[in-house]
GROMACS .gro file of C-alpha atoms in nm:
model
  286
    1MET     CA    1  12.811  13.646  26.084
    2ARG     CA    2  13.031  13.859  25.859
    3SER     CA    3  13.191  13.550  25.713
    4GLY     CA    4  12.845  13.413  25.626
    5LEU     CA    5  12.744  13.745  25.469
    6LEU     CA    6  13.073  13.752  25.279
    7PHE     CA    7  13.018  13.407  25.142
    8THR     CA    8  12.672  13.518  25.034
    9LEU     CA    9  12.779  13.842  24.855
   10LEU     CA   10  13.082  13.696  24.671
   11PRO     CA   11  12.887  13.472  24.435
   12MET     CA   12  12.646  13.756  24.359
   13ALA     CA   13  12.935  13.992  24.275
   14ALA     CA   14  13.091  13.729  24.053
   15LEU     CA   15  12.767  13.695  23.860
   16ALA     CA   16  12.728  14.072  23.825
   17PHE     CA   17  13.076  14.121  23.673
   18ALA     CA   18  13.084  13.804  23.456
   19PRO     CA   19  13.138  13.875  23.081
   20SER     CA   20  12.846  13.656  22.973
   21SER     CA   21  12.601  13.855  23.185
   22ARG     CA   22  12.670  14.183  22.999
   23THR     CA   23  12.498  14.278  22.672
   24SER     CA   24  12.706  14.460  22.411
   25PRO     CA   25  12.530  14.771  22.278
   26SER     CA   26  12.649  14.704  21.924
   27MET     CA   27  12.599  14.340  21.831
   28THR     CA   28  12.734  14.216  21.493
   29LEU     CA   29  12.663  13.900  21.300
   30PRO     CA   30  12.928  13.635  21.330
   31SER     CA   31  13.180  13.628  21.056
   32SER     CA   32  13.037  13.299  20.927
   33THR     CA   33  12.693  13.451  20.845
   34PRO     CA   34  12.774  13.608  20.500
   35VAL     CA   35  12.928  13.278  20.391
   36GLY     CA   36  12.606  13.095  20.488
   37VAL     CA   37  12.389  13.336  20.283
   38SER     CA   38  12.608  13.293  19.978
   39ASP     CA   39  12.582  12.917  20.018
   40VAL     CA   40  12.203  12.942  20.028
   41LEU     CA   41  12.194  13.167  19.720
   42SER     CA   42  12.429  12.934  19.537
   43ARG     CA   43  12.219  12.631  19.622
   44SER     CA   44  11.904  12.816  19.517
   45SER     CA   45  12.061  12.911  19.183
   46LYS     CA   46  12.171  12.555  19.120
   47SER     CA   47  11.826  12.428  19.212
   48SER     CA   48  11.651  12.673  18.976
   49THR     CA   49  11.895  12.580  18.698
   50GLN     CA   50  11.817  12.212  18.749
   51VAL     CA   51  11.444  12.284  18.742
   52ASN     CA   52  11.481  12.482  18.418
   53LEU     CA   53  11.682  12.200  18.262
   54PHE     CA   54  11.418  11.948  18.375
   55ASN     CA   55  11.136  12.160  18.229
   56THR     CA   56  11.327  12.203  17.903
   57LYS     CA   57  11.385  11.829  17.874
   58LYS     CA   58  11.020  11.768  17.960
   59GLU     CA   59  10.905  12.012  17.688
   60GLU     CA   60  11.140  11.849  17.435
   61ALA     CA   61  11.002  11.508  17.531
   62GLN     CA   62  10.648  11.636  17.483
   63LEU     CA   63  10.741  11.777  17.141
   64VAL     CA   64  10.880  11.438  17.043
   65VAL     CA   65  10.585  11.246  17.184
   66ALA     CA   66  10.320  11.474  17.027
   67PRO     CA   67  10.394  11.378  16.664
   68MET     CA   68  10.415  11.013  16.770
   69GLU     CA   69  10.073  11.044  16.930
   70GLU     CA   70   9.934  11.209  16.615
   71LEU     CA   71  10.079  10.931  16.401
   72SER     CA   72   9.931  10.675  16.639
   73VAL     CA   73   9.588  10.840  16.619
   74GLU     CA   74   9.604  10.859  16.239
   75SER     CA   75   9.718  10.497  16.221
   76SER     CA   76   9.443  10.377  16.455
   77GLU     CA   77   9.185  10.579  16.260
   78GLY     CA   78   9.304  10.428  15.933
   79ASP     CA   79   9.293  10.080  16.085
   80TRP     CA   80   8.940  10.145  16.210
   81VAL     CA   81   8.827  10.259  15.864
   82ASP     CA   82   8.983   9.952  15.701
   83GLU     CA   83   8.827   9.722  15.959
   84SER     CA   84   8.482   9.878  15.921
   85LYS     CA   85   8.507   9.848  15.542
   86LYS     CA   86   8.599   9.481  15.572
   87ILE     CA   87   8.300   9.419  15.796
   88GLU     CA   88   8.074   9.610  15.557
   89LEU     CA   89   8.199   9.415  15.256
   90ILE     CA   90   8.154   9.084  15.440
   91ALA     CA   91   7.800   9.179  15.540
   92LEU     CA   92   7.724   9.288  15.183
   93GLY     CA   93   7.867   8.962  15.051
   94VAL     CA   94   7.644   8.759  15.283
   95TRP     CA   95   7.344   8.970  15.182
   96GLY     CA   96   7.425   8.938  14.809
   97ILE     CA   97   7.465   8.561  14.828
   98SER     CA   98   7.140   8.526  15.023
   99ILE     CA   99   6.927   8.741  14.790
  100SER     CA  100   7.086   8.583  14.480
  101ALA     CA  101   7.013   8.235  14.614
  102PHE     CA  102   6.652   8.339  14.678
  103ILE     CA  103   6.612   8.460  14.318
  104LEU     CA  104   6.790   8.163  14.159
  105ILE     CA  105   6.582   7.912  14.355
  106ASN     CA  106   6.261   8.082  14.238
  107ASN     CA  107   6.391   8.110  13.884
  108PHE     CA  108   6.496   7.745  13.835
  109SER     CA  109   6.287   7.535  14.075
  110GLY     CA  110   5.959   7.721  14.119
  111PRO     CA  111   5.790   7.926  14.392
  112TRP     CA  112   5.980   7.930  14.722
  113PRO     CA  113   5.874   7.959  14.994
  114LEU     CA  114   5.518   7.849  14.919
  115ALA     CA  115   5.384   8.095  15.179
  116LEU     CA  116   5.440   8.372  14.923
  117LYS     CA  117   5.134   8.244  14.734
  118GLN     CA  118   4.912   8.346  15.026
  119VAL     CA  119   5.016   8.714  15.028
  120PRO     CA  120   4.770   8.950  14.849
  121GLU     CA  121   4.889   9.085  14.517
  122ARG     CA  122   4.834   9.448  14.623
  123VAL     CA  123   5.065   9.403  14.923
  124PHE     CA  124   5.345   9.287  14.694
  125PHE     CA  125   5.268   9.567  14.449
  126LEU     CA  126   5.279   9.840  14.715
  127SER     CA  127   5.602   9.702  14.865
  128HIS     CA  128   5.756   9.679  14.518
  129MET     CA  129   5.668  10.040  14.435
  130VAL     CA  130   5.793  10.182  14.766
  131GLY     CA  131   6.113   9.976  14.762
  132GLY     CA  132   6.187  10.066  14.400
  133MET     CA  133   6.121  10.434  14.465
  134LEU     CA  134   6.358  10.448  14.765
  135PHE     CA  135   6.624  10.244  14.589
  136GLY     CA  136   6.623  10.433  14.258
  137GLY     CA  137   6.573  10.772  14.422
  138GLY     CA  138   6.852  10.704  14.670
  139ILE     CA  139   7.101  10.612  14.396
  140ILE     CA  140   7.023  10.914  14.177
  141LEU     CA  141   6.998  11.162  14.463
  142THR     CA  142   7.323  11.056  14.631
  143THR     CA  143   7.500  11.075  14.294
  144CYS     CA  144   7.392  11.437  14.248
  145ILE     CA  145   7.473  11.535  14.608
  146GLU     CA  146   7.817  11.373  14.599
  147ARG     CA  147   7.900  11.558  14.278
  148LEU     CA  148   7.806  11.891  14.438
  149VAL     CA  149   8.004  11.804  14.751
  150ALA     CA  150   8.314  11.720  14.545
  151LYS     CA  151   8.282  12.043  14.347
  152SER     CA  152   8.257  12.252  14.666
  153GLN     CA  153   8.612  12.156  14.778
  154ASN     CA  154   8.493  12.228  15.132
  155PRO     CA  155   8.675  11.997  15.379
  156PRO     CA  156   8.404  11.999  15.654
  157VAL     CA  157   8.133  11.926  15.397
  158LEU     CA  158   8.336  11.648  15.236
  159GLN     CA  159   8.420  11.493  15.571
  160PHE     CA  160   8.056  11.498  15.680
  161TRP     CA  161   7.932  11.348  15.354
  162PHE     CA  162   8.174  11.055  15.335
  163ASP     CA  163   8.121  10.983  15.701
  164LYS     CA  164   7.745  10.948  15.640
  165VAL     CA  165   7.741  10.769  15.300
  166PRO     CA  166   7.771  10.418  15.453
  167VAL     CA  167   7.481  10.506  15.684
  168LEU     CA  168   7.265  10.597  15.384
  169ASP     CA  169   7.358  10.271  15.213
  170SER     CA  170   7.280  10.056  15.516
  171LEU     CA  171   6.958  10.233  15.617
  172ILE     CA  172   6.799  10.318  15.280
  173VAL     CA  173   6.951  10.169  14.965
  174VAL     CA  174   7.017   9.809  15.071
  175PRO     CA  175   6.684   9.758  15.261
  176ALA     CA  176   6.489   9.923  14.977
  177LEU     CA  177   6.657   9.700  14.718
  178THR     CA  178   6.586   9.393  14.932
  179VAL     CA  179   6.217   9.479  14.968
  180SER     CA  180   6.191   9.553  14.594
  181MET     CA  181   6.347   9.220  14.491
  182ILE     CA  182   6.148   9.005  14.733
  183SER     CA  183   5.819   9.178  14.652
  184GLY     CA  184   5.896   9.159  14.279
  185THR     CA  185   5.946   8.785  14.312
  186GLY     CA  186   5.617   8.764  14.503
  187LEU     CA  187   5.440   8.955  14.227
  188SER     CA  188   5.573   8.709  13.970
  189ILE     CA  189   5.446   8.418  14.179
  190VAL     CA  190   5.099   8.566  14.234
  191ARG     CA  191   5.050   8.704  13.880
  192TYR     CA  192   5.222   8.444  13.664
  193GLY     CA  193   5.265   8.136  13.885
  194GLY     CA  194   5.636   8.175  13.944
  195LEU     CA  195   5.950   8.355  13.843
  196ASN     CA  196   6.050   8.068  13.613
  197VAL     CA  197   5.733   8.109  13.401
  198ALA     CA  198   5.712   8.492  13.416
  199PRO     CA  199   5.732   8.707  13.099
  200PRO     CA  200   6.077   8.788  12.957
  201HIS     CA  201   6.094   9.142  13.099
  202VAL     CA  202   6.082   9.004  13.455
  203GLY     CA  203   6.396   8.798  13.402
  204ALA     CA  204   6.563   9.095  13.236
  205ILE     CA  205   6.489   9.307  13.543
  206PHE     CA  206   6.646   9.060  13.782
  207TRP     CA  207   6.955   9.006  13.569
  208THR     CA  208   6.997   9.383  13.546
  209LEU     CA  209   6.974   9.403  13.925
  210ILE     CA  210   7.246   9.141  13.961
  211ALA     CA  211   7.465   9.335  13.716
  212PHE     CA  212   7.404   9.654  13.913
  213LEU     CA  213   7.498   9.485  14.243
  214SER     CA  214   7.822   9.358  14.091
  215TRP     CA  215   7.912   9.702  13.956
  216TRP     CA  216   7.817   9.878  14.280
  217ALA     CA  217   8.021   9.640  14.496
  218ALA     CA  218   8.325   9.656  14.265
  219THR     CA  219   8.340  10.032  14.207
  220ASP     CA  220   8.148  10.210  14.483
  221LEU     CA  221   8.193  10.017  14.805
  222THR     CA  222   8.559   9.942  14.743
  223THR     CA  223   8.640  10.315  14.710
  224GLN     CA  224   8.439  10.445  15.006
  225GLY     CA  225   8.711  10.362  15.260
  226THR     CA  226   8.990  10.512  15.048
  227ALA     CA  227   8.784  10.823  14.984
  228LEU     CA  228   8.707  10.863  15.355
  229GLN     CA  229   9.075  10.839  15.448
  230ALA     CA  230   9.171  11.096  15.184
  231VAL     CA  231   8.896  11.331  15.297
  232ASN     CA  232   8.998  11.294  15.664
  233GLN     CA  233   9.355  11.383  15.570
  234MET     CA  234   9.227  11.686  15.379
  235TYR     CA  235   9.020  11.787  15.682
  236ALA     CA  236   9.324  11.755  15.911
  237GLN     CA  237   9.520  11.987  15.683
  238TYR     CA  238   9.228  12.230  15.691
  239ILE     CA  239   9.231  12.226  16.073
  240ASP     CA  240   9.606  12.299  16.067
  241GLY     CA  241   9.534  12.617  15.871
  242GLU     CA  242   9.620  12.515  15.516
  243GLU     CA  243   9.420  12.686  15.243
  244ASP     CA  244   9.329  12.627  14.877
  245LEU     CA  245   9.288  12.253  14.932
  246GLU     CA  246   9.161  12.048  14.639
  247THR     CA  247   8.919  11.757  14.647
  248PRO     CA  248   9.109  11.424  14.652
  249GLN     CA  249   9.127  11.253  14.314
  250VAL     CA  250   8.969  10.935  14.445
  251VAL     CA  251   8.656  11.137  14.528
  252VAL     CA  252   8.645  11.294  14.181
  253ASP     CA  253   8.687  10.954  14.012
  254ARG     CA  254   8.386  10.812  14.197
  255HIS     CA  255   8.152  11.024  13.984
  256LEU     CA  256   8.187  10.791  13.685
  257SER     CA  257   8.090  10.492  13.898
  258ASN     CA  258   7.787  10.676  14.032
  259VAL     CA  259   7.671  10.783  13.685
  260VAL     CA  260   7.689  10.423  13.558
  261SER     CA  261   7.484  10.314  13.861
  262CYS     CA  262   7.221  10.571  13.764
  263PHE     CA  263   7.205  10.422  13.412
  264PHE     CA  264   7.136  10.083  13.567
  265VAL     CA  265   6.845  10.237  13.758
  266VAL     CA  266   6.706  10.396  13.438
  267MET     CA  267   6.737  10.061  13.262
  268LEU     CA  268   6.548   9.883  13.541
  269TYR     CA  269   6.257  10.125  13.527
  270SER     CA  270   6.255  10.105  13.148
  271PHE     CA  271   6.211   9.728  13.168
  272MET     CA  272   5.934   9.762  13.426
  273VAL     CA  273   5.737  10.024  13.232
  274LEU     CA  274   5.798   9.926  12.869
  275LYS     CA  275   5.792   9.549  12.938
  276PRO     CA  276   6.001   9.446  12.637
  277GLY     CA  277   5.900   9.102  12.514
  278THR     CA  278   5.541   9.163  12.627
  279LEU     CA  279   5.423   9.497  12.486
  280PHE     CA  280   5.673   9.468  12.200
  281PRO     CA  281   5.939   9.211  12.113
  282PHE     CA  282   6.301   9.236  12.220
  283PRO     CA  283   6.515   9.401  11.952
  284TRP     CA  284   6.720   9.084  11.906
  285ASN     CA  285   6.397   8.878  11.859
  286ALA     CA  286   6.239   9.111  11.604
   0.00000   0.00000   0.00000
């Protein structure tokens, strides 16, 4: 009985006095703990340094890429302007050839198409007056406005104007000139029997129109794209904060072309009103 009790108490006593079963009142961190913290701090410092280096390289890459992107945008914008000008010149060439062919056919071979004979004279007259008014007024008015715009030396105003000039040409001047020339040919057919037998002032009007178209295409349309690029560059400098910017020279030089175009318009209306060769003889026939 005692031996059984002894065998029972001995293991319990061994557990009670075992070193692992006691808790020290003052526990300290193992000696390896400070070394581990320093390792963590060192790794963190290295990691932050790497991040800073990565951010610096990223910022430098962005600084390098930004000018390249600006150059790419400017290049693409210039290409777009050149392409649009080419398309505009091609369209104008097709229009010029078509309207010139229409006039030459009526001038050398007689009324064409014959359906023009069936249109009332007043319809042709009204169309001719409205078309001539829009055409002549558009040329003179845009000349005055462009001169004021160039004198203002205001980049936003210049940029807006040269961005909208082709729209004015395509929506007002060219359609008005087309209506005026076709209706004028119709008036010659209805009143005189054809353009080829019309009074001398009618032929003078059409030859003056052809001269105007040649001058306009050679001096005005060919400089619109260059002027727009120069104005866009001026506007970009204005956005960047530059001051005391001057109007590009190509814009200033366009004024002479516009003034000559206005003289063509005055000459056209002089032929229509004074009717040289009908009301009085041409100077070289006097």
